[in-house]
Coordinates of C-alpha atoms and ligand atoms in Angstrom, one line a residue:
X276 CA 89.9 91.4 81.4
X277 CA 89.0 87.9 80.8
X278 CA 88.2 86.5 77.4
X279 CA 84.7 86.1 78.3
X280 CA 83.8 89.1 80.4
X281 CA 85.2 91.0 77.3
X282 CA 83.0 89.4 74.9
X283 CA 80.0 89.9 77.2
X284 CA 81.6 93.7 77.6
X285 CA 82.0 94.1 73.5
X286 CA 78.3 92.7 73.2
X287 CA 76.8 95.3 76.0
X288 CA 78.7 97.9 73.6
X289 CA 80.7 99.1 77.2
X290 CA 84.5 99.9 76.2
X291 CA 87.3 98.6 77.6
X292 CA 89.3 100.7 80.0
X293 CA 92.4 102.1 78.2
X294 CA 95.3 101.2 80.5
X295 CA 97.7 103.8 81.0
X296 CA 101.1 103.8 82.1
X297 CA 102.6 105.7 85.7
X298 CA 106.3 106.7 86.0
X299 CA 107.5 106.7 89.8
X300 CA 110.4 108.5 90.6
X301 CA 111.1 107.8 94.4
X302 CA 113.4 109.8 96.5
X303 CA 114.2 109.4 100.7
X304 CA 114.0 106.2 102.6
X305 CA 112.4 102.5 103.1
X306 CA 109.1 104.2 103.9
X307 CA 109.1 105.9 100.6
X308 CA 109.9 103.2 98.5
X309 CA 106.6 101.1 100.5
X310 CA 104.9 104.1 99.7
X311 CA 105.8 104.1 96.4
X312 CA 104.4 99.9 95.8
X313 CA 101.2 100.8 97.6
X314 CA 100.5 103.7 94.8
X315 CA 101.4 101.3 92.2
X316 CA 98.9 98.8 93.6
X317 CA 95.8 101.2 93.6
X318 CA 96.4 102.9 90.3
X319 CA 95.9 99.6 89.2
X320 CA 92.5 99.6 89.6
X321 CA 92.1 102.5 88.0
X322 CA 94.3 101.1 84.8
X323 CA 97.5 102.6 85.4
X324 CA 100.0 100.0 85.1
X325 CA 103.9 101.3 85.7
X326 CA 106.6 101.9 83.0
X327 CA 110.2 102.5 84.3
X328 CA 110.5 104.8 81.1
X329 CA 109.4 108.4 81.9
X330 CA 108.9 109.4 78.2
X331 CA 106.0 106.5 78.0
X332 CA 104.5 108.0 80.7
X333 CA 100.8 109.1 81.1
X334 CA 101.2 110.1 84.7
X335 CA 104.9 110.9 86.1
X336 CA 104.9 110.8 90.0
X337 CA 108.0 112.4 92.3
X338 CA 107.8 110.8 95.7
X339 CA 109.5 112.9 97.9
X340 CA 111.4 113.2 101.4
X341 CA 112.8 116.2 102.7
X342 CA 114.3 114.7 105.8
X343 CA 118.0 116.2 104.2
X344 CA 119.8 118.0 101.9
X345 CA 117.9 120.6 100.0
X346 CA 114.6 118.1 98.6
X347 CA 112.7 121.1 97.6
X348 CA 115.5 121.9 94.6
X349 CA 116.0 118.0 93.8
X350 CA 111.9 118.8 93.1
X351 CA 112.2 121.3 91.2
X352 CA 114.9 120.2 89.1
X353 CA 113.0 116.9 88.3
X354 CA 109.8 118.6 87.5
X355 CA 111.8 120.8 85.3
X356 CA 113.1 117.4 83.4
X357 CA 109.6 116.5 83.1
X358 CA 108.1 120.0 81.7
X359 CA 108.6 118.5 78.0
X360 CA 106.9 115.6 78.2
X361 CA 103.7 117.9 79.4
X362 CA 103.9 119.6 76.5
X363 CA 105.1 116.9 74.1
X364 CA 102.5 114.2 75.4
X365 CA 100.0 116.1 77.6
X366 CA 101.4 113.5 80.7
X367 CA 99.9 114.3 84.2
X368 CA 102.5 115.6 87.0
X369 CA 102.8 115.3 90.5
X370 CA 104.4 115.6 93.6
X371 CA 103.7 113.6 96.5
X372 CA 105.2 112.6 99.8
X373 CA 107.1 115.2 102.5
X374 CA 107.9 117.9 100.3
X375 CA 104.4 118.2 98.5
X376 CA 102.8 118.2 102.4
X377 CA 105.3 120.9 103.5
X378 CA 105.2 122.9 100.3
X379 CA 101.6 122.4 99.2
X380 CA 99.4 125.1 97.1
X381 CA 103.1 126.4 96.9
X382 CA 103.9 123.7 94.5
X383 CA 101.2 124.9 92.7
X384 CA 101.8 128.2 92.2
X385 CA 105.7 128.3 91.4
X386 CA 105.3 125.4 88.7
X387 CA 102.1 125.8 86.3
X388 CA 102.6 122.5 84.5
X389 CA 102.1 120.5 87.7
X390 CA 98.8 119.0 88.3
X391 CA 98.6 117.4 91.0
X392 CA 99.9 117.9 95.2
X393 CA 99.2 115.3 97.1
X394 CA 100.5 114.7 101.0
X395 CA 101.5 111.7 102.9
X396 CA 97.9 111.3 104.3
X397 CA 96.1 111.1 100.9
X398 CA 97.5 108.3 98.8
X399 CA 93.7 106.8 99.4
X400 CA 92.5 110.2 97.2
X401 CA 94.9 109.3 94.3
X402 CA 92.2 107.7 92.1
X403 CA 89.6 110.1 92.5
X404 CA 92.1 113.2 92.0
X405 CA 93.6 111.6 88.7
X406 CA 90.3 112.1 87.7
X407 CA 89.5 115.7 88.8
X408 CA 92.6 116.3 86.6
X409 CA 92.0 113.8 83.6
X410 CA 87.9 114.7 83.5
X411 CA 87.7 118.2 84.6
X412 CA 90.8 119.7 83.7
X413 CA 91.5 120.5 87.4
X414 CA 94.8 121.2 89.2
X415 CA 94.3 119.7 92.3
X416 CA 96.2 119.8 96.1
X417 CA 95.5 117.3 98.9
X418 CA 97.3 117.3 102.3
X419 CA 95.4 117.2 105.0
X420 CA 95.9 115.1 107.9
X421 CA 93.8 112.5 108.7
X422 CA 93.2 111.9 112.3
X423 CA 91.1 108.1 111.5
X424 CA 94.3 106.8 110.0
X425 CA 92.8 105.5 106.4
X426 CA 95.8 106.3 104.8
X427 CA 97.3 103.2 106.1
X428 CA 95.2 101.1 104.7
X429 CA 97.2 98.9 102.1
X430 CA 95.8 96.8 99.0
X431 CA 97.4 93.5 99.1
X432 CA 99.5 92.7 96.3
X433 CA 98.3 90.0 93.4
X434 CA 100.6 87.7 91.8
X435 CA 102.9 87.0 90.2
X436 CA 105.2 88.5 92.8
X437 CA 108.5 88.2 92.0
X438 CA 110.4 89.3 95.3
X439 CA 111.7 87.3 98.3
X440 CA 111.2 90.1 100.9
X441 CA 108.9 93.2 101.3
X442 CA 108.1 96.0 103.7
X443 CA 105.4 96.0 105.8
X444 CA 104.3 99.3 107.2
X445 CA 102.8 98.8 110.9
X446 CA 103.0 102.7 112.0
X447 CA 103.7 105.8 110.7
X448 CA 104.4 109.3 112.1
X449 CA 106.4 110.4 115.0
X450 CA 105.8 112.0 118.7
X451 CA 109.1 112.3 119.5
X452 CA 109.7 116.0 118.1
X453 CA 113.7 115.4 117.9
X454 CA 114.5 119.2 117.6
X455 CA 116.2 118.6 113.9
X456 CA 113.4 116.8 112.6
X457 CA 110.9 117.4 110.1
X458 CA 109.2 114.0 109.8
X459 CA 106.3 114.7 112.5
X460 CA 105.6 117.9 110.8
X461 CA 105.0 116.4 107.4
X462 CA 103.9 112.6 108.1
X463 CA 101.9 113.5 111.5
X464 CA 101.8 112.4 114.5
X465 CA 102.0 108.2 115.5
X466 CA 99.1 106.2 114.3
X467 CA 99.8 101.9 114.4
X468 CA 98.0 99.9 111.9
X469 CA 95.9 97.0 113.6
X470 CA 97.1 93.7 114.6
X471 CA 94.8 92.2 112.7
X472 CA 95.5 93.9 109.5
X473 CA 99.0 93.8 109.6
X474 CA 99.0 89.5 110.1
X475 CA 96.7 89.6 107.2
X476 CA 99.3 91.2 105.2
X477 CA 102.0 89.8 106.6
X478 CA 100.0 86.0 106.1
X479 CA 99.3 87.6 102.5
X480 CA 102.9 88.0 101.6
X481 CA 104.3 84.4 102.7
X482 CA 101.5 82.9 100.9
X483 CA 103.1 85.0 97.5
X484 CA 106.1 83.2 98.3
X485 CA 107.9 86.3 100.3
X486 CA 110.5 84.9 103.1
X487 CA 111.5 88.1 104.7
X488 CA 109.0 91.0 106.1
X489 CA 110.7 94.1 107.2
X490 CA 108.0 96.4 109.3
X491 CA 108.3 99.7 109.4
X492 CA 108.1 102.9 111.2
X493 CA 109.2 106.1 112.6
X494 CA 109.4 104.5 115.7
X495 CA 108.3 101.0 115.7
X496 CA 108.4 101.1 119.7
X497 CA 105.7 103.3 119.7
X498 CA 103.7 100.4 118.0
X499 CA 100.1 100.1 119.4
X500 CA 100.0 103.4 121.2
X501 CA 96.3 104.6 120.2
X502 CA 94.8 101.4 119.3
X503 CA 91.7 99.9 121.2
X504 CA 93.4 96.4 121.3
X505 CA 96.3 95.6 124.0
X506 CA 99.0 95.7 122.1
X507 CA 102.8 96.2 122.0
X508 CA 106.0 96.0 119.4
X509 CA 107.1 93.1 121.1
X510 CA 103.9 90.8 121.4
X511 CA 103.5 92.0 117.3
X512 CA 106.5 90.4 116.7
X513 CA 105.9 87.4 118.8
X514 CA 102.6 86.8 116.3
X515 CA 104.4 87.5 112.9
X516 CA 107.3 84.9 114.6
X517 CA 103.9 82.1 114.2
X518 CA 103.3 83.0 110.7
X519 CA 103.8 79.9 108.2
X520 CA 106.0 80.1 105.4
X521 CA 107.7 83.5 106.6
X522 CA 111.9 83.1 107.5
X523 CA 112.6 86.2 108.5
X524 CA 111.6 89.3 110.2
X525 CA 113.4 93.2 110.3
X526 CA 112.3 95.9 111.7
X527 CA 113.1 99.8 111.8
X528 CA 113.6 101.7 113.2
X529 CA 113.7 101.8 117.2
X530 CA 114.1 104.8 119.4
X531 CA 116.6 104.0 121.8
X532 CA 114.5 105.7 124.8
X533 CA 111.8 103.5 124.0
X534 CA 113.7 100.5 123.5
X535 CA 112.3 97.7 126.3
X536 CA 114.1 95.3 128.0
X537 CA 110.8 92.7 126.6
X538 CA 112.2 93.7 122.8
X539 CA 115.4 93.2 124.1
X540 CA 114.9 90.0 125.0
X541 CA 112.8 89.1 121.9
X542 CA 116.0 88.5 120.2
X543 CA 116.9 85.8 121.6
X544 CA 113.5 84.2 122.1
X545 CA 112.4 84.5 118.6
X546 CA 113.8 82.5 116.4
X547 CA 112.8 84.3 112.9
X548 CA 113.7 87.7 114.2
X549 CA 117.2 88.6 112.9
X550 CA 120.2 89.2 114.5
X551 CA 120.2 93.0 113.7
X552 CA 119.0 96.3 114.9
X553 CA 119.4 99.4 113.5
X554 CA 119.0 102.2 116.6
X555 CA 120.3 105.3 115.7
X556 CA 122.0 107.5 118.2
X557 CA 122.5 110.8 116.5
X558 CA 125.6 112.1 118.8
X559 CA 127.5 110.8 122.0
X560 CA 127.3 114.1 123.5
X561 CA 125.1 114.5 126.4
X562 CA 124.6 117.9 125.9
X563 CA 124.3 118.1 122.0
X564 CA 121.5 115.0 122.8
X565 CA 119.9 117.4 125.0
X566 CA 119.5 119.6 122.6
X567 CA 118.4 117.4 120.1
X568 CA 115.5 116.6 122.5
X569 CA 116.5 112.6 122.3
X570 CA 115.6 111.7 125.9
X571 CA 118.7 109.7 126.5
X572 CA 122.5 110.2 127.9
X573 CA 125.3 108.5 126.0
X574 CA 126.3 106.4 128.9
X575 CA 122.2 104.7 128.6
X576 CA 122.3 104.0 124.9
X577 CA 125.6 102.4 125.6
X578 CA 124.2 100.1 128.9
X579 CA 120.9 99.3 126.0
X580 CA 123.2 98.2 123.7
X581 CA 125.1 96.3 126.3
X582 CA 121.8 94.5 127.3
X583 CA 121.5 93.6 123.7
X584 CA 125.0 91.7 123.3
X585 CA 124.0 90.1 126.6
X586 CA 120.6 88.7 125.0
X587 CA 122.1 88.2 121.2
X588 CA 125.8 87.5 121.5
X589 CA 125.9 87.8 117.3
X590 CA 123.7 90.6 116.9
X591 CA 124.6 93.2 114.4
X592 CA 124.4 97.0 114.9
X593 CA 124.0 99.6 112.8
X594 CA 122.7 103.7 113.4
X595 CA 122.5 106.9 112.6
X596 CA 124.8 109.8 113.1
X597 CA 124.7 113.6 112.7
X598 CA 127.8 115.7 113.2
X599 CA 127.7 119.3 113.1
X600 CA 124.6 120.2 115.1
X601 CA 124.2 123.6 116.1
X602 CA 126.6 124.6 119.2
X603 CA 128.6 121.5 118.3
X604 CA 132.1 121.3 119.5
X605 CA 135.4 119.6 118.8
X606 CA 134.8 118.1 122.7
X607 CA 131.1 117.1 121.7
X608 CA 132.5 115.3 118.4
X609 CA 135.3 113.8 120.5
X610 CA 132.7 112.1 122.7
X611 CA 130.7 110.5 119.0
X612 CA 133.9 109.1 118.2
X613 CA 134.0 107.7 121.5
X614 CA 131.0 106.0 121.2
X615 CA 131.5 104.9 117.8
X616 CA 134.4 103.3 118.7
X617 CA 133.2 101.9 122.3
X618 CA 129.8 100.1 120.0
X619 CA 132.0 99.2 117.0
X620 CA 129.0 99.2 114.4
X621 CA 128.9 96.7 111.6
X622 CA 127.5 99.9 109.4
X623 CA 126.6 103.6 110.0
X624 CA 124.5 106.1 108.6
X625 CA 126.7 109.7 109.1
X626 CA 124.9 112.9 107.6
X627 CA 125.7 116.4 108.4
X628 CA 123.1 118.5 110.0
X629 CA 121.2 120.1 107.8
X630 CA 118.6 123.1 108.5
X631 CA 114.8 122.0 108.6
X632 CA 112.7 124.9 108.0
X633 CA 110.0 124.9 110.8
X634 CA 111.8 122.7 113.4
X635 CA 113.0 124.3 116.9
X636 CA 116.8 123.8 115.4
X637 CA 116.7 126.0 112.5
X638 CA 116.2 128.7 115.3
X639 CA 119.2 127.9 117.1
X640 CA 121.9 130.3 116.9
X641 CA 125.3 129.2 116.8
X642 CA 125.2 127.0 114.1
X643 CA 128.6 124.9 112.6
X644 CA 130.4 126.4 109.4
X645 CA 130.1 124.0 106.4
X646 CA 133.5 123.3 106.3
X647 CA 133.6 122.1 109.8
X648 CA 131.1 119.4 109.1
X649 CA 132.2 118.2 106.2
X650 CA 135.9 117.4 108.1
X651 CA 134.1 116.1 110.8
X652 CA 131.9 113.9 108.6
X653 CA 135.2 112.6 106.4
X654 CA 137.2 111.8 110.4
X655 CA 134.2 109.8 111.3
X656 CA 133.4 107.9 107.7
X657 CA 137.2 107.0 107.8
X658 CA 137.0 105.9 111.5
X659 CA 133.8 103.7 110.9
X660 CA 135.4 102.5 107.2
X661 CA 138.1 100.6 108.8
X662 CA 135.6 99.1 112.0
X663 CA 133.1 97.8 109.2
X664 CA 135.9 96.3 107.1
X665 CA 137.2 94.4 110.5
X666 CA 133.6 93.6 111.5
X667 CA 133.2 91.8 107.8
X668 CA 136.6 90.4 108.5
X669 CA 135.6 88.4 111.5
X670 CA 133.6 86.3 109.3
X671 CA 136.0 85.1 106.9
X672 CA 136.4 81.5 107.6
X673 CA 132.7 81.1 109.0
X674 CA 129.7 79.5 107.9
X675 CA 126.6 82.2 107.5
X676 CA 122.9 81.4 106.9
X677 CA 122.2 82.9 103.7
X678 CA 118.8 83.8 102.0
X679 CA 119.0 83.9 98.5
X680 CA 117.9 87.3 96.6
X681 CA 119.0 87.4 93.4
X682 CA 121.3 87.3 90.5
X683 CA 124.5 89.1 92.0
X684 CA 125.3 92.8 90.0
X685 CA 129.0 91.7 89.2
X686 CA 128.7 88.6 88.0
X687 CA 125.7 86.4 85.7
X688 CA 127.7 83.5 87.0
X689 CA 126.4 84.9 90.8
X690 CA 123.7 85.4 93.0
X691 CA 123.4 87.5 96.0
X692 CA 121.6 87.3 99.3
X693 CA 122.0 88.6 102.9
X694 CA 123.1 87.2 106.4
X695 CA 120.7 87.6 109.4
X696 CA 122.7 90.1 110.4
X697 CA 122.1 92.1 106.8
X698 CA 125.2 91.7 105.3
X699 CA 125.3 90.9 101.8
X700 CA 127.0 88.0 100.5
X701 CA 127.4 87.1 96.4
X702 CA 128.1 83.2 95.9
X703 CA 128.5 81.2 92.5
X704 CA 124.8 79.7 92.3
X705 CA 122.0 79.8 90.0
X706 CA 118.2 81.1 90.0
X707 CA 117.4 77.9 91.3
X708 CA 118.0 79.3 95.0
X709 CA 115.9 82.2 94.5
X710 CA 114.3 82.4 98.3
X711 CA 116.4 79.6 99.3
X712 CA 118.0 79.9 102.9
X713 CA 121.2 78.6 101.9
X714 CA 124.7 77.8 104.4
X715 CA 127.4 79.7 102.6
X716 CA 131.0 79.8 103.7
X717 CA 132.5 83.1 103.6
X718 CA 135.6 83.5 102.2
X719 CA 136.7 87.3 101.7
X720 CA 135.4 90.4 103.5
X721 CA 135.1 93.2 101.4
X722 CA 134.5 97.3 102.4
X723 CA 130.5 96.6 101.5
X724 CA 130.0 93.1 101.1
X725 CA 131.3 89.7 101.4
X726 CA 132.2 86.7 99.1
X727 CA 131.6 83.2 99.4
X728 CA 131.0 79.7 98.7
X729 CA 127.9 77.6 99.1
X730 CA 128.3 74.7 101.5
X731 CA 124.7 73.4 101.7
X732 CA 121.5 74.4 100.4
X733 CA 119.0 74.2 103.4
X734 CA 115.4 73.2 103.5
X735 CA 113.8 76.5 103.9
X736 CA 110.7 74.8 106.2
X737 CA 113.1 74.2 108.6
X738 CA 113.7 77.5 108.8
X739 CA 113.7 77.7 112.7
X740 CA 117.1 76.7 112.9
X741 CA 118.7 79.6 114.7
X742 CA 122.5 79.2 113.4
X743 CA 123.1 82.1 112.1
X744 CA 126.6 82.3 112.5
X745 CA 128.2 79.1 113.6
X746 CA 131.5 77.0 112.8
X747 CA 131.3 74.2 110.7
Ligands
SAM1868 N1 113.1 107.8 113.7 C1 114.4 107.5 113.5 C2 115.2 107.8 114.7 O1 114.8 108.5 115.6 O2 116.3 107.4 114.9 C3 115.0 108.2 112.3 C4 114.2 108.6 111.2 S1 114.9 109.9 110.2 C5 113.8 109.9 108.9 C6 116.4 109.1 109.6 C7 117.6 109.8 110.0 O3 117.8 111.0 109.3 C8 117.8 110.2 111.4 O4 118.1 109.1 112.2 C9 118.8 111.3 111.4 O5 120.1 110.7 111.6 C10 118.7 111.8 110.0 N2 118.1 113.2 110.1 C11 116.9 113.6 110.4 N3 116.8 114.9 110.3 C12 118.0 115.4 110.0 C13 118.5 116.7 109.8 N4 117.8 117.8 109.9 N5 119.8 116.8 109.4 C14 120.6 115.7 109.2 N6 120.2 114.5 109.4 C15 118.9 114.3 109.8
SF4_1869 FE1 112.6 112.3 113.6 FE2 113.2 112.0 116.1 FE3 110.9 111.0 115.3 FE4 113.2 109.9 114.5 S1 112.4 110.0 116.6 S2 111.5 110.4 113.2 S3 114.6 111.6 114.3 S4 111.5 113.2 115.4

């Protein structure tokens, strides 16, 4: 509170609000950790500001994803490390995200020191249920869906912000009922934010000094379906691509069976978008992908990302794997190495299947023994070790448009920063070229990263200089 607004407060005899302090611990992917900033940014406003120490903690917050794995026990076990600070400092506990909107009043009733439930539609709600709880005593759970799409409603960050790139959520949800999927059981079906909100935030951000947006969603193809304007992924991107002050734009992920020619061609028209798309292809068997309910053969994703080389000679490719599905056999594994090796990724996200209660796969019937997938998951992590090692070797000896990110993790003498095609590079440099767009030279490929050497720092307004890999 300002000096003088206090002193009119203290004279009024109205207290000041006691800040308090919220602990986040965030679990799952990109759209959790977005998820994660937009809760910090609306509890606020109602004085929480964040610790990163648990046992400081008025209000400790699991944000959870149950895409994989076994996220219900990863819950439990957290809340378990929790229990003592309940007792020891009365802290509130919660669970939110895809675990609390699949297990719900559950939660509740297996753990009696928890609080608070609250699902992926009800981050809006947060305020007003910390005080149910803090107030009334309350335990309190919150997931229903809603239909008008509030819960995508952001606040904007303040300053100081001290980042170089952010995510920007422009849908969430998912119609594409993949049979192994929980997400459009527990984040709903597809809603898109509106244009107009989404340049406001984006606009927002470069004018905090952010360079890079990433927008996200289930299915960012699917962008606009449902809104009264005309809208599409591709003309979004073309009016992001005008925005001042912004470098650089991600996105993920895409479906490949909505994946137009018109985005297609965007990389290669747009010169902010970078050279990099993650489209994840689960399996190069037409018959597992039939299964999977994917909506496309092995032999189309392969033409798409065909057309994609065609338009963006340098673009990078990355996706998602699953081995192991049920009914899968040696033959239908042959045919995802086939693929694997026909694309040659630059990176690959490989997970075994695992069983989604509630999805049409956990009924199937001939489902793959453990041991099976795990081999199958070690022949194709080796396999796609040595291609990404090669890929990262094809760049030694080139010059790569770097923007700066940080101070490097190995070294104080180094910073780090990524290529358009989201490689990381570390360099010798100082802070100075924090959310600089710098040429660096690459020198040695690593397994996960490169090295290099600064060759020129650029002028980051002239930004539209599409070399992003080039000889010098
Ligand atoms: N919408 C994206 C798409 O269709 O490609 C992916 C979103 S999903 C949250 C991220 C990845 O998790 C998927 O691409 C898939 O590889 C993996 N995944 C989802 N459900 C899974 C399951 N039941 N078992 C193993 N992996 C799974
Ligand atoms: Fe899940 Fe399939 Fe939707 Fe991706 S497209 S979120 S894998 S249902």
């Amino acid at each position: 509170m300002p000096a003088l607004q206090r002193e009119v407060a203290r004279l009024l005899g109205v207290r000041e609000p006691v800040e308090k302090r919220v602990y986040i611990e965030t679990y799952g992917c990109q759209m959790n950790e977005y998820d994660t900033e937009r809760i910090l940014r609306l509890l606020k406003g109602s004085h929480y500001l964040e610790t990163k120490d648990a046992q400081e903690a008025d209000f400790i917050l699991i944000n959870t994803c149950s895409v994989r794995e076994k996220p219900e026990h990863k819950v439990y076990s957290a809340l378990g490390r929790f229990k003592w600070l309940k007792e020891k400092r009365g802290a509130i506990i919660g669970v939110a995200g895809c675990v609390a909107q699949q297990e719900g009043d559950r939660l509740l009733d297996r753990v009696p020191y928890l609080d608070m439930v609250i699902g992926t539609h009800a981050i809006p709600m947060l305020p007003q249920l910390l005080q149910k709880i803090e107030f009334f005593g309350q335990r309190v759970c919150e997931t229903g869906f809603d239909p008008e799409g509030n819960y995508l409603k952001t606040i904007l960050p303040q300053k100081p912000l001290d980042k170089v790139k952010s995510y920007v959520t422009i849908m969430q949800g998912c119609d594409h009922f993949c049979s192994y999927c929980i997400v459009p059981y527990v984040r709903g079906r597809e809603k898109s934010r509106s244009s107009r909100e989404i340049i406001e935030e984006v606009e927002h951000l470069a004018e905090m000094g952010v360079k890079e947006v990433c927008l996200l969603g289930q299915n960012v193809n699917g962008y606009g379906k449902g809104l009264e304007e005309e809208i599409r992924f591709p003309g979004l991107l073309h009016r992001i691509n005008e925005i001042e002050g912004l470098h650089r734009i991600r996105f993920t992920t895409s479906h490949p069976a909505d994946l137009s020619g018109e985005l297609i061609q965007a990389f290669s028209k747009l010169p902010k978008l970078c050279e990099h798309i993650h489209l994840p292809f689960q399996s190069g068997s037409d018959r597992i992908l039939k299964a999977m309910h994917r909506g496309y053969t092995k032999e189309s994703y392969l033409e798409k990302i065909d057309c994609l080389k065609k338009a963006c000679p340098s673009i990078a490719l990355t996706a998602d794997v699953i081995v192991g599905f049920p009914g899968e056999e040696e033959k239908d594994f042959e045919e995802t190495l086939d693929l694997l090796k026909k694309v040659r990724f630059d990176d690959l996200f490989s997970f075994k299947y695992s069983q989604r209660k509630g999805t049409r796969a956990a009924q199937f019937m001939d489902k793959v023994e453990e041991k099976v997938k795990q081999d199958r998951l070690s022949i194709l992590q080796e396999i796609q070790k040595g291609i990404t090692l090669q890929k990262n070797q094809e760049l030694e000896g080139r010059v790569e448009e770097v923007l700066v990110e940080g101070r490097s993790k190995q070294s104080d003498q180094d910073v780090t920063g990524r290529t358009r095609s989201n490689k990381i590079v570390n360099f010798e440099g100082n802070l100075e070229l924090l959310g600089k767009l710098v040429y660096v030279r690459i020198k040695k490929a690593c397994p996960h990263s490169l090295r290099g050497e600064i060759t020129s720092a650029q002028d980051p307004s002239i930004c539209n200089l599409r070399s992003a890999i080039y000889n010098m």
